[in-house]
XYZ file of C-alpha atoms in Angstrom:
650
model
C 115.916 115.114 96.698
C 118.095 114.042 93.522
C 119.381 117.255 92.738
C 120.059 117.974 96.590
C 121.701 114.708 96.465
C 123.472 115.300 93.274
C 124.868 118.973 94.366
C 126.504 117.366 97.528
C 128.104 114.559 95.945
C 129.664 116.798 93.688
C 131.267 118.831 95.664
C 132.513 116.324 97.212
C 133.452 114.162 94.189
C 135.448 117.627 93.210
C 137.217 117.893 95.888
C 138.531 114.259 96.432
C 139.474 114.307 92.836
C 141.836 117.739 93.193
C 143.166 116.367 96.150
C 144.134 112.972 94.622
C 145.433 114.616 91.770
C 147.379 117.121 93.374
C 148.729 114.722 95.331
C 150.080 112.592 92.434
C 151.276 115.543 90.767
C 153.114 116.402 94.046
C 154.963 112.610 94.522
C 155.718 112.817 90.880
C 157.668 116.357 90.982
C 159.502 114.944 94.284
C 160.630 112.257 92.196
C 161.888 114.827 89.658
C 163.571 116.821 91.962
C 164.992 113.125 94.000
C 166.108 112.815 90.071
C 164.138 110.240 88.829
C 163.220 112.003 85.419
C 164.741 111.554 82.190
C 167.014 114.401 82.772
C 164.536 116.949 80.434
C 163.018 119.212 83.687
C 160.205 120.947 81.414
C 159.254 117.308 79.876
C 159.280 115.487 83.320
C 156.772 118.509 84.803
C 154.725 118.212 81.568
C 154.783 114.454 81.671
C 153.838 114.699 85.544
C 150.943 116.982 84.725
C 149.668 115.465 82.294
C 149.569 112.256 84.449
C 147.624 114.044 87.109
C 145.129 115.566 84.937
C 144.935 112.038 83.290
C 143.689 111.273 86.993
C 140.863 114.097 87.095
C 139.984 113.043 83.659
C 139.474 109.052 84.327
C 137.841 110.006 87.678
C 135.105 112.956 87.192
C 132.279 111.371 84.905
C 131.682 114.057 81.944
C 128.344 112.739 80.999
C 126.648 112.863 84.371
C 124.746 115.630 83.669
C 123.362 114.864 80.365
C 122.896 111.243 81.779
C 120.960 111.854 84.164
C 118.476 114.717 82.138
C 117.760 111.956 79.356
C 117.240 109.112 82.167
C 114.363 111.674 83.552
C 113.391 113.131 80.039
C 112.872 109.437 79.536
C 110.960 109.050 82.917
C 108.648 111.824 81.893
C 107.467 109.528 79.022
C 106.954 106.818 80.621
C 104.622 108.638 82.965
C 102.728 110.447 80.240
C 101.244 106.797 79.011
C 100.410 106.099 82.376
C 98.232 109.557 82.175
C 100.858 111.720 83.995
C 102.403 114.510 82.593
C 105.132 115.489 84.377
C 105.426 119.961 84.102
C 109.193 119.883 86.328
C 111.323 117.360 85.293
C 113.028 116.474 88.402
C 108.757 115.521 89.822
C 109.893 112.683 88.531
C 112.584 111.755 90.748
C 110.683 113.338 93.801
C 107.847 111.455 92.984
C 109.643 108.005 93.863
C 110.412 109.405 97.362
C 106.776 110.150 97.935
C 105.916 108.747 101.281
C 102.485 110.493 101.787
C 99.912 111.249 99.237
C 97.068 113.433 100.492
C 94.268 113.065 97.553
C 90.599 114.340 97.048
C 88.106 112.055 96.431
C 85.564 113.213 94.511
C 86.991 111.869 90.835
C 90.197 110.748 91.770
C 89.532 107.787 94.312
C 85.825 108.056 93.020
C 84.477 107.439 89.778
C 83.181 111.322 89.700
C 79.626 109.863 88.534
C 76.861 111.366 91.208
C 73.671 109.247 91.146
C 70.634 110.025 93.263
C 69.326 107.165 94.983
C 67.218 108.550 97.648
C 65.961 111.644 99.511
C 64.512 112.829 103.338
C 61.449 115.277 103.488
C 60.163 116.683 107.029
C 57.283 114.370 107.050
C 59.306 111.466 106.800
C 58.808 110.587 102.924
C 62.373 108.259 101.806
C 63.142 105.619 98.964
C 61.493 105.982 95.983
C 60.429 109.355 94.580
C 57.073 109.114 91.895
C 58.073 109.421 88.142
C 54.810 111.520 87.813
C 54.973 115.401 88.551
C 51.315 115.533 88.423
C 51.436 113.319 92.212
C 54.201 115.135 93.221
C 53.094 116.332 96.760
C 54.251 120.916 97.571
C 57.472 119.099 99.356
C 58.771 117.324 96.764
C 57.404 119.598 94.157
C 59.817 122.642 95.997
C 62.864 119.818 96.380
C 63.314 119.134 92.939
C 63.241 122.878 91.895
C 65.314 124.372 94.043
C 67.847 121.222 93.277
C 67.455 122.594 89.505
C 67.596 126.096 90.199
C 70.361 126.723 92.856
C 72.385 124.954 89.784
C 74.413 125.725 87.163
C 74.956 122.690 85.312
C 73.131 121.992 81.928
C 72.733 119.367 78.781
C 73.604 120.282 75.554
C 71.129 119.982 72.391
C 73.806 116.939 71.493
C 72.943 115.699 75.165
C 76.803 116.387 76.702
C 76.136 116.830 80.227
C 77.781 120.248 81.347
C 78.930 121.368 84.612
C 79.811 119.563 88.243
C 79.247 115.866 88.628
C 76.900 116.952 91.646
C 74.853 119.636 89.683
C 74.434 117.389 86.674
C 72.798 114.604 88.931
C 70.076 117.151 90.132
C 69.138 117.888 86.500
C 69.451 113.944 85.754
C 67.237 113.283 88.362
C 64.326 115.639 87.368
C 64.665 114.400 83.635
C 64.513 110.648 85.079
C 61.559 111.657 86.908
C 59.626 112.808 83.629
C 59.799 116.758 84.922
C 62.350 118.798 82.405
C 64.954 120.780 83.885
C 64.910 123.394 81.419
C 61.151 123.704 81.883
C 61.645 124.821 85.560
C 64.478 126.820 84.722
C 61.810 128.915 81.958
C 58.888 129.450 84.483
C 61.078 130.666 86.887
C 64.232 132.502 85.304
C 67.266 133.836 87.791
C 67.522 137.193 89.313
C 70.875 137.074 90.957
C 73.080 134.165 92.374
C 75.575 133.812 95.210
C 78.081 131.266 94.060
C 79.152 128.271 96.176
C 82.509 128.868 97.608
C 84.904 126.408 100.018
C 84.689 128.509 103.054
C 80.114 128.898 102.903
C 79.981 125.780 101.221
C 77.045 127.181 99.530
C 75.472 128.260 96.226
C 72.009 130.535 96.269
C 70.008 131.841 93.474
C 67.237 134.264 93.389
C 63.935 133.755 91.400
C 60.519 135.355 91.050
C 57.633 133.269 91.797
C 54.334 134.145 91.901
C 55.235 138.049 91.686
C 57.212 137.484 94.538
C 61.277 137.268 95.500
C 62.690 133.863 96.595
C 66.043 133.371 97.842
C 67.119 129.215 96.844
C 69.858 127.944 98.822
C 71.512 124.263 98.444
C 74.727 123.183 100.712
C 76.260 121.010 103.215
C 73.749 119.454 105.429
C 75.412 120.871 108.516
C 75.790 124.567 106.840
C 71.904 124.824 106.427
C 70.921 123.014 109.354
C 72.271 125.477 111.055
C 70.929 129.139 108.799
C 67.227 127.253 108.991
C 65.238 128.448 111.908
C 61.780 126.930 109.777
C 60.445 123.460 107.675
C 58.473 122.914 104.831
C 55.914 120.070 106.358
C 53.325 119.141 103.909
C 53.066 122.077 102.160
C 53.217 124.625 105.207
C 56.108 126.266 106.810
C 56.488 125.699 109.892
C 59.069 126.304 112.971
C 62.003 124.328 113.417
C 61.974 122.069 116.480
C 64.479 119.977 118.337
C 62.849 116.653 117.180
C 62.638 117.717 113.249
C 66.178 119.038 113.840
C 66.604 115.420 115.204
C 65.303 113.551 112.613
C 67.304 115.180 110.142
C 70.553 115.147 111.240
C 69.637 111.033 111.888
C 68.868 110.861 108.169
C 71.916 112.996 107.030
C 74.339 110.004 109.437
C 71.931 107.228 108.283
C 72.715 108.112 104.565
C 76.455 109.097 105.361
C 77.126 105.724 107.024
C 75.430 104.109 103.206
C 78.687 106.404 101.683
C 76.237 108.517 100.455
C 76.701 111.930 99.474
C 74.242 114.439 100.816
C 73.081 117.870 100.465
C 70.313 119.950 101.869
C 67.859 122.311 100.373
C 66.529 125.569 101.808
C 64.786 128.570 100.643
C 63.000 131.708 101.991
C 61.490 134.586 100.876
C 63.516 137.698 100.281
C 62.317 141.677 99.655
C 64.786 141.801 96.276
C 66.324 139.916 93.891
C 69.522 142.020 95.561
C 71.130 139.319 96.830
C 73.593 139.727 99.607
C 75.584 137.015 102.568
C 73.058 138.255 105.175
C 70.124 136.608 102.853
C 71.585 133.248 103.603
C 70.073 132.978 107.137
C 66.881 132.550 108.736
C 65.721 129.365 106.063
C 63.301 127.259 105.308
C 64.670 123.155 105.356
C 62.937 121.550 102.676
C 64.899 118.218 102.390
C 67.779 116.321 101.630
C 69.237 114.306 98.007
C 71.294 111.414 98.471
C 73.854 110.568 96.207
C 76.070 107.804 95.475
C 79.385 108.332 93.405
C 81.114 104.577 93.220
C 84.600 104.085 93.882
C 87.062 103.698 91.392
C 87.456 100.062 90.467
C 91.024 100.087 90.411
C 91.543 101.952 93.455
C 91.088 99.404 95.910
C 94.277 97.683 94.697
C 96.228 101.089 94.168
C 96.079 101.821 97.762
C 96.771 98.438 98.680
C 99.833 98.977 96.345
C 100.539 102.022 97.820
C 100.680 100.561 101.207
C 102.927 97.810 100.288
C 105.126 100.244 98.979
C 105.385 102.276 102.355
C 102.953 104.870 100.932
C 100.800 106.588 103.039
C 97.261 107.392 101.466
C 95.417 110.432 102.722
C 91.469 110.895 102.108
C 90.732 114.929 102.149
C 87.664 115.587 101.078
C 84.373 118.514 101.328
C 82.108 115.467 102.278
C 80.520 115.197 105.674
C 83.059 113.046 107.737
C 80.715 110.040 108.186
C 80.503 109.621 104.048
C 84.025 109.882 103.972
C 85.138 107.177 106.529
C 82.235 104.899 105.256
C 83.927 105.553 101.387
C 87.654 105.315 103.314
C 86.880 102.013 104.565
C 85.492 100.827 101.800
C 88.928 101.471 99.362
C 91.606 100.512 102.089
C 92.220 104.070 103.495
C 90.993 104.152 106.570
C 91.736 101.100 108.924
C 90.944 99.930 112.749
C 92.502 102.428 115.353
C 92.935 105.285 112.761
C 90.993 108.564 112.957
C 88.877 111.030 111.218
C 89.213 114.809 111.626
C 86.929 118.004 110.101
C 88.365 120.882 109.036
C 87.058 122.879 112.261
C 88.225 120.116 114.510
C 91.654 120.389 113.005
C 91.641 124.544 112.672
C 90.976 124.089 116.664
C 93.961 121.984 117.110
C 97.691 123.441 117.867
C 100.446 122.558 116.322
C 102.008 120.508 119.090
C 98.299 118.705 119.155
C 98.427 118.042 114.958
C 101.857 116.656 115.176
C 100.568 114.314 118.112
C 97.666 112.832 115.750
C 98.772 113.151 112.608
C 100.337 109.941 111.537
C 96.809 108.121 112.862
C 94.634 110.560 110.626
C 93.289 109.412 107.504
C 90.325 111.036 106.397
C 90.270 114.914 106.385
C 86.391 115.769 105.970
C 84.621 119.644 105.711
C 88.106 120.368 105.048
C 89.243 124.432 103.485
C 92.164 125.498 101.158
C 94.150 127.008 104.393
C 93.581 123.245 105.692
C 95.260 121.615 103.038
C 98.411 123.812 102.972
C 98.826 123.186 106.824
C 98.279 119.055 106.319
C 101.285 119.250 104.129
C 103.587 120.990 105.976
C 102.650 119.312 108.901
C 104.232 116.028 106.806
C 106.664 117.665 105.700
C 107.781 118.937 109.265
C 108.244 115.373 109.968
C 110.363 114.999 106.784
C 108.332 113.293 104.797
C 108.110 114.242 101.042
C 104.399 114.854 100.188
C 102.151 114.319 97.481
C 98.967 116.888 97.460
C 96.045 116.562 94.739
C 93.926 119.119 93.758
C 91.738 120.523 90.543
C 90.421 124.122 92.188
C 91.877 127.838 91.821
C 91.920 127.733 95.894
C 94.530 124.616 95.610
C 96.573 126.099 94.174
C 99.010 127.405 96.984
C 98.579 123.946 98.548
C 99.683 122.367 95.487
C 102.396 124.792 95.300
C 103.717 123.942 99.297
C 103.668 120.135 98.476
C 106.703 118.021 97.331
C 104.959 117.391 94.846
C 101.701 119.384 93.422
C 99.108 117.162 91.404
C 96.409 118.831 89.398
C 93.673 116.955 87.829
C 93.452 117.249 83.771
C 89.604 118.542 84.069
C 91.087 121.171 87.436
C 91.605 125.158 86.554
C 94.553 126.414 84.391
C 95.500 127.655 87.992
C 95.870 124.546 89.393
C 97.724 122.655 86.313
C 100.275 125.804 86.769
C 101.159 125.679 90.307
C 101.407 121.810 89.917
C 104.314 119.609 89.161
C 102.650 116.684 87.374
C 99.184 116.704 86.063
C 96.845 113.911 85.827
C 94.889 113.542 82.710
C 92.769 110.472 83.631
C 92.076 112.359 87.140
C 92.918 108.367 88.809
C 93.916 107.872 91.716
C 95.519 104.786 90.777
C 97.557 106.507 88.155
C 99.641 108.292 91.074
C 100.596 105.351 92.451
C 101.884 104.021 88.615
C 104.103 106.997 88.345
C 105.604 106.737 91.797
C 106.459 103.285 90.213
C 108.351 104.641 87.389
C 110.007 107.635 89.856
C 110.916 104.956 92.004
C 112.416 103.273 88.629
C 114.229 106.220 87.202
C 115.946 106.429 90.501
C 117.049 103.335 90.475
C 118.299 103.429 87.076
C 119.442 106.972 87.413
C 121.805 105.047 90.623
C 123.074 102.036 88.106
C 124.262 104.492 85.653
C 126.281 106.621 88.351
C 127.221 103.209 89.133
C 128.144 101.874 86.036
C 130.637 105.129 85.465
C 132.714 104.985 88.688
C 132.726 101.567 88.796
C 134.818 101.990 85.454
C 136.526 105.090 86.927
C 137.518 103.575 89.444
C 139.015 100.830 87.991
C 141.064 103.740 85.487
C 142.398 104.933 88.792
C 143.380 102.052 90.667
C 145.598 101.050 87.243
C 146.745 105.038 87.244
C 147.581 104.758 90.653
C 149.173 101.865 90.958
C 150.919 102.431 87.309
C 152.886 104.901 89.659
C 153.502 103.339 92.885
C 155.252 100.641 90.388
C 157.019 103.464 88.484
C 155.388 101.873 85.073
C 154.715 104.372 82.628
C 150.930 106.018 82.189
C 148.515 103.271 81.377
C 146.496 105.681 79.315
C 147.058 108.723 77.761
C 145.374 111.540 77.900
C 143.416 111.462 74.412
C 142.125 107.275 75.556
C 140.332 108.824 78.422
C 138.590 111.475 76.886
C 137.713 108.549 74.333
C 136.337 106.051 76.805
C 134.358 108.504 79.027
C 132.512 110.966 76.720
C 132.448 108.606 73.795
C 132.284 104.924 75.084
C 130.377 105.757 78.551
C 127.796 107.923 77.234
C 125.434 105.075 75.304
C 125.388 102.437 78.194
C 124.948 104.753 80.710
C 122.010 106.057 78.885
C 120.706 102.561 78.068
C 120.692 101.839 81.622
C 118.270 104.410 82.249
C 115.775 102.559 80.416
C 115.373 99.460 81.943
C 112.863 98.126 83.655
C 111.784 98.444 87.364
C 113.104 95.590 89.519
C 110.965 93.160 90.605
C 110.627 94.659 94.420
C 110.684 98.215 93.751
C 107.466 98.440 95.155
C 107.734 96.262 98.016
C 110.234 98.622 99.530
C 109.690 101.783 101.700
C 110.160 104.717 99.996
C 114.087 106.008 100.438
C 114.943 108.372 102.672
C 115.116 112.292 100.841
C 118.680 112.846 103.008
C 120.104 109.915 101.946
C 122.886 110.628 99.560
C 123.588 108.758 95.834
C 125.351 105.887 97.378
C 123.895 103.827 100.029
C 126.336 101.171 101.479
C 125.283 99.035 99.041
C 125.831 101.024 96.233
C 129.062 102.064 97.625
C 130.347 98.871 97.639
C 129.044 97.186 94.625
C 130.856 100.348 93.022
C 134.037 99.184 94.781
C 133.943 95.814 94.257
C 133.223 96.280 90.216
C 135.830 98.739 90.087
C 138.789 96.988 91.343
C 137.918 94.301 89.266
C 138.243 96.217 86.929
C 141.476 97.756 87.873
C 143.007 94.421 88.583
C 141.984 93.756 85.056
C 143.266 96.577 83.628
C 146.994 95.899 85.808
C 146.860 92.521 84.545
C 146.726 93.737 81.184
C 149.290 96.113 81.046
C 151.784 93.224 82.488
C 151.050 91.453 79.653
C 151.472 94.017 77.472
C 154.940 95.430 78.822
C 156.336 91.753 78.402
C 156.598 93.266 74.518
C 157.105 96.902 74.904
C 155.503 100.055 77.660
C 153.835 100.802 74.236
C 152.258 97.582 74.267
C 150.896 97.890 77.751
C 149.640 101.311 77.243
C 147.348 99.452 74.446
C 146.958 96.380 76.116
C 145.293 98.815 79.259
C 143.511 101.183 76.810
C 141.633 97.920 75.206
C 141.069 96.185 78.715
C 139.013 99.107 80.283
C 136.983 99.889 77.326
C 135.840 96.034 77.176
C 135.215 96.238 80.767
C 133.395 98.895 81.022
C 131.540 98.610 78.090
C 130.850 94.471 79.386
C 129.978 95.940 82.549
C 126.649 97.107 81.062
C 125.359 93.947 81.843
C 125.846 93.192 85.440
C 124.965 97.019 86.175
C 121.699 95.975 84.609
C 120.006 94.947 87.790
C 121.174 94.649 91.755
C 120.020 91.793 92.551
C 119.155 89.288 88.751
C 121.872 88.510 86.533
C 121.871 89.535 83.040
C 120.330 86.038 82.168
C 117.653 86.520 84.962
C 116.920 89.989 84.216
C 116.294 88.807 80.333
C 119.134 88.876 78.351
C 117.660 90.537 75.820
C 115.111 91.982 77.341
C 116.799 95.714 77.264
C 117.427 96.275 73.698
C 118.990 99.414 74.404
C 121.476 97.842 76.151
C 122.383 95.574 73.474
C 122.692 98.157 70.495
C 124.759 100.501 73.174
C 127.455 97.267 73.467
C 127.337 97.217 70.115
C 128.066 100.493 69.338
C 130.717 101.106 71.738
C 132.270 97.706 70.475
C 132.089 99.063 66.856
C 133.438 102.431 68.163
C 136.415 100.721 69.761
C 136.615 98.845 66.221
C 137.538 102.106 64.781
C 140.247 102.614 67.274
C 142.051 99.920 65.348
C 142.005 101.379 61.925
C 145.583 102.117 60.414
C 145.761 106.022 60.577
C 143.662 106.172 63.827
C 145.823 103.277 65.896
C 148.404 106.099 65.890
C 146.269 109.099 66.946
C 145.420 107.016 69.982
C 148.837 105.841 70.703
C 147.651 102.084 69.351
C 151.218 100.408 68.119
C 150.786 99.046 64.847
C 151.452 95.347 65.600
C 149.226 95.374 67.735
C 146.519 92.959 66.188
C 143.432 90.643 67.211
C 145.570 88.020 69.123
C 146.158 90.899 71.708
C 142.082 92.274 71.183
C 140.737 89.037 72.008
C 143.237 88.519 74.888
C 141.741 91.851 76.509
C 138.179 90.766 75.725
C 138.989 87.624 77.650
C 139.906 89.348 80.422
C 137.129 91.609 80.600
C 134.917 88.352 80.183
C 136.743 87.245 83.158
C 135.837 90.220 85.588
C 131.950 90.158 84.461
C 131.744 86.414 84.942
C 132.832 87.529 88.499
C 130.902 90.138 88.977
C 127.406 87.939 88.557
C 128.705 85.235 90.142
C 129.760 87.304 93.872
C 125.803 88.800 92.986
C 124.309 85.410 92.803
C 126.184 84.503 96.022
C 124.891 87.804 97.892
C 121.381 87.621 96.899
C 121.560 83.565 98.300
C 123.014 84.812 101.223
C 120.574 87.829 101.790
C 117.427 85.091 101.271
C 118.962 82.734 103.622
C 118.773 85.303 106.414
């Protein structure tokens, strides 16, 4: 949105600026040829030149572009202590017009910490499982080794814990139950495997037991529910009927609606360790694992934050729905009247349907890649700019579609690439910090634009108005280039580090096609800079009462003081320099220093000629133009105080 923004105002900015200057240029040569000059043709065009370039030069602010790079450079490091590392700088301005942000929860809204606390056999066995293999009945016995067999997580001989969250709960569980994971793994080593994917939501592994072939299957509840046409019940395989169906499906809701995490466990006998897709049918249910992964502590108040903020939060996760809205509810997500949708109730929806629903849904549960990529761009149809999280190699093209793509620090290389920022914490709660600071670099990226015309406009107003008086130039050409790439740059800059105003996340989140200057930008701009031109008018009238020369000096001293004063009020919209902390900005302070010390230099003997300075022109007249630009700040806080009284009052 900023450099959208930014391209448009330019172009517009470029062509107001030739137009104004041309059409000085134009009432200054009909003056020539009406025979106002001084009788020298070539000197009067050169003069009038000169005096409309001196136009384009006080007008078009040099140090924009650099400004507003080191205001987001700066941005960037802000974010990377709040464990975001921002991979395209202008994220960082996009990232403060976020309005949705569609997140996973495993590890990002959860603490990514799986825990089993319970499990469902076909005969009805639940709660607590025996620490002692020796009573473990055939059931539970085949549970816990197809949980540490279809698995490909592992413990380290320093005891790190390798592989997914999920995986390394299984093997946690059989250790806690005094029955060794790796022991398993050694009686009965893999054949082949079938890896879990998004779309199967299943992993098998093949193993030889007892000189024959076994196919091991774990996966979403649902999935093998529906490939398992037999049940393991006390040791004997039976077929599946509609009331062990029944009571398995009730467990799987009964545990979902605890927030737990489930997955079932299958297996079946196969002719060949030759695995293949077809082997995945016709299985044996042995039982479910319940897990628990706790929310975030934080997270809570990060989507409250969010909301407050205007911030849509978005739950998409490969859960069964019923964990997810229990978890939803839980953190703040999902509220009364909103909705939940799978990813095969929303692949069965059309377009016309989605866009009819999708501001009430919440929670996204069973969801696929291709799902993700059309959430987004269903947001961003409405023209919303849209935040999408994701850690896999399959999110990456939906991380590439959003606004804005977030990977997580422990996702694929893929991912991190085809994101914009990258989380290294994986937090949830860190997303919503660095929409603060976007939101804040924005902001200060808008007071430095402001601070520059303000002053440019005030050079224009005197330029103007220099000529409608027929006085001479108030600055020449050399003063300009002075005051805007030397005497702008540093407060500018120092403006891009302050801090965030004390609403900035109180507000809605600004519209992406709204330009630079809002009406109230505009006219705080306008206000500042004919103040500042007044000032600058005022000046030179004083100074012609002793010679043009003087008043040429007098107006060159007067707009740097202004300007470089101005810092302050530009500081914040809606404290004073005194509210905001006075010295609370250091940068700000060493920038008004140097630009006073720069102006010092100004006034050297030698240099007072190179920049047209008269040399009786001493400190009575310096401290006169500092007066004056005291005089227009004082204002300048003052009309702010008076406006923000007014505003509360309403």
């Amino acid at each position: 949105p900023l450099q959208r923004g930014l391209d448009k105002f330019s172009k517009k900015l470029s062509l107001a600026i030739l137009a104004l200057s041309l059409v000085i240029l134009g009432i200054q040569l009909f003056r020539i040829y009406l025979g106002g000059g001084t009788g020298d043709l070539t000197a009067d065009i050169v003069s009038a030149v000169m005096f409309a370039v001196a136009v384009a030069v006080a007008a078009i602010p040099e140090a924009l572009q650099s400004i507003v790079t080191i205001v987001l450079s700066l941005g960037t490091n802000k974010m990377a202590k709040r464990h975001a590392i921002i991979r395209k700088l202008p994220a960082v301005e996009t990232l403060g017009s976020t309005s949705i942000i569609c997140t996973d929860k495993t590890g990002t809204l959860t603490q990514n910490k799986m825990t089993v606390v319970d499990y469902y056999l076909a005969n009805g066995s639940t709660g607590d499982f025996t620490d002692d293999p020796k009573k473990w009945t055939d059931d539970e016995r085949r549970l816990i080794e197809i949980s540490v067999l279809a698995n490909d997580a592992s413990i380290s001989e320093d005891g790190t814990k390798l592989g997914d969250p999920t995986e390394v709960a299984f093997i946690d569980f059989s250790e806690k139950l005094n029955q060794p994971y790796q022991e398993i793994r050694n009686n009965y080593p893999r054949k082949a495997e079938l890896p879990f994917d998004s779309d199967r939501k299943l992993m098998s592994t093949a193993h030889n037991i007892d000189q024959g072939h076994y196919l091991f299957v774990k996966g979403g509840p649902d999935i093998v529910f529906a490939r398992s046409k037999k049940v393991l019940l006390n040791g004997e395989v039976v077929p599946m009927t509609e009331e062990l169906m029944k009571q398995f499906k009730e467990q799987n809701e009964a545990f979902s609606n605890k927030a737990l995490r489930v997955l079932a466990f299958a297996y079946r006998p196969i002719e060949s360790p030759e695995l293949s897709f077809e082997d995945e049918n016709d299985l044996i249910l042995v039982g479910l694992l319940a897990m628990i992964d706790p929310p975030r502590a934080e997270v809570t108040q990060a989507v409250k934050e969010a909301r407050s903020a205007g911030i849509k939060t978005i739950m998409i996760t490969g859960d069964h729905k019923t964990t997810a809205v229990a978890i939803a509810k839980e953190i703040g997500i999902f509220a009364e009247g909103d909705q939940a949708l799978t990813g095969t109730e929303l692949d069965e929806l059309t377009e016309d349907q989605l866009n009819e629903v999708l501001e009430k849904v919440t929670v996204y549960a069973r969801v696929s890649p291709e799902n993700k990529i059309r959430i987004v761009r269903a947001w961003q149809t409405k023209g919303h700019i849209s935040a999408m999280t994701g850690d896999g190699v399959n999110d990456a093209p939906a991380l590439k579609q959003a606004d804005i793509g977030i990977a997580m620090g422990t996702g694929t290389d893929v991912s991190k690439d085809a994101a914009a920022m990258v989380l290294t914490d994986d937090n949830f709660a860190s997303i919503v910090s660095a929409v603060e600071v976007g939101r804040n670099v924005f902001d200060n990226i808008k007071k430095a634009i402001a601070y520059l015309f303000s002053g440019n406009l005030g050079a224009i107003i005197a330029i103007v108005f220099a000529l409608v008086a027929d006085w001479s130039n108030p600055f020449t050409a050399l003063q300009l280039l002075f005051i805007n790439l030397v005497n702008d740059s540093l407060p500018a800059i120092a403006l891009g580090t302050e801090k965030a105003e004390p609403a900035t996340m109180k507000r809605p989140p600004r519209d992406p096609n709204s330009g630079i200057f809002t009406d109230k930008t505009l006219i705080s701009v306008t206000y500042r800079g004919v103040l500042i031109g007044i000032a600058v008018i005022f000046a030179q009238w004083l100074g012609m009462q002793h010679s043009p020369e003087f008043g040429v000096a007098m107006s060159f001293s007067t707009l740097i003081w202004c300007r470089t004063l101005q810092t302050f009020p530009a500081r914040s919209n809606t404290q004073t320099a005194i509210q905001a902390g006075f010295f609370a900005n250091r940068s700000v302070l060493l920038a008004v220093v140097v630009c006073s010390a720069l102006y010092c230099l100004t006034m050297i003997p030698g240099l007072k000629e190179v920049f047209s300075i008269p040399a009786a022109f001493g400190l009575t007249e310096v401290f006169t133009s500092i007066g004056i630009a005291l005089v227009t700040i004082i204002l300048m806080e003052i009309t702010k105080l008076i406006l923000v009284h007014v505003q509360k009052e309403k």
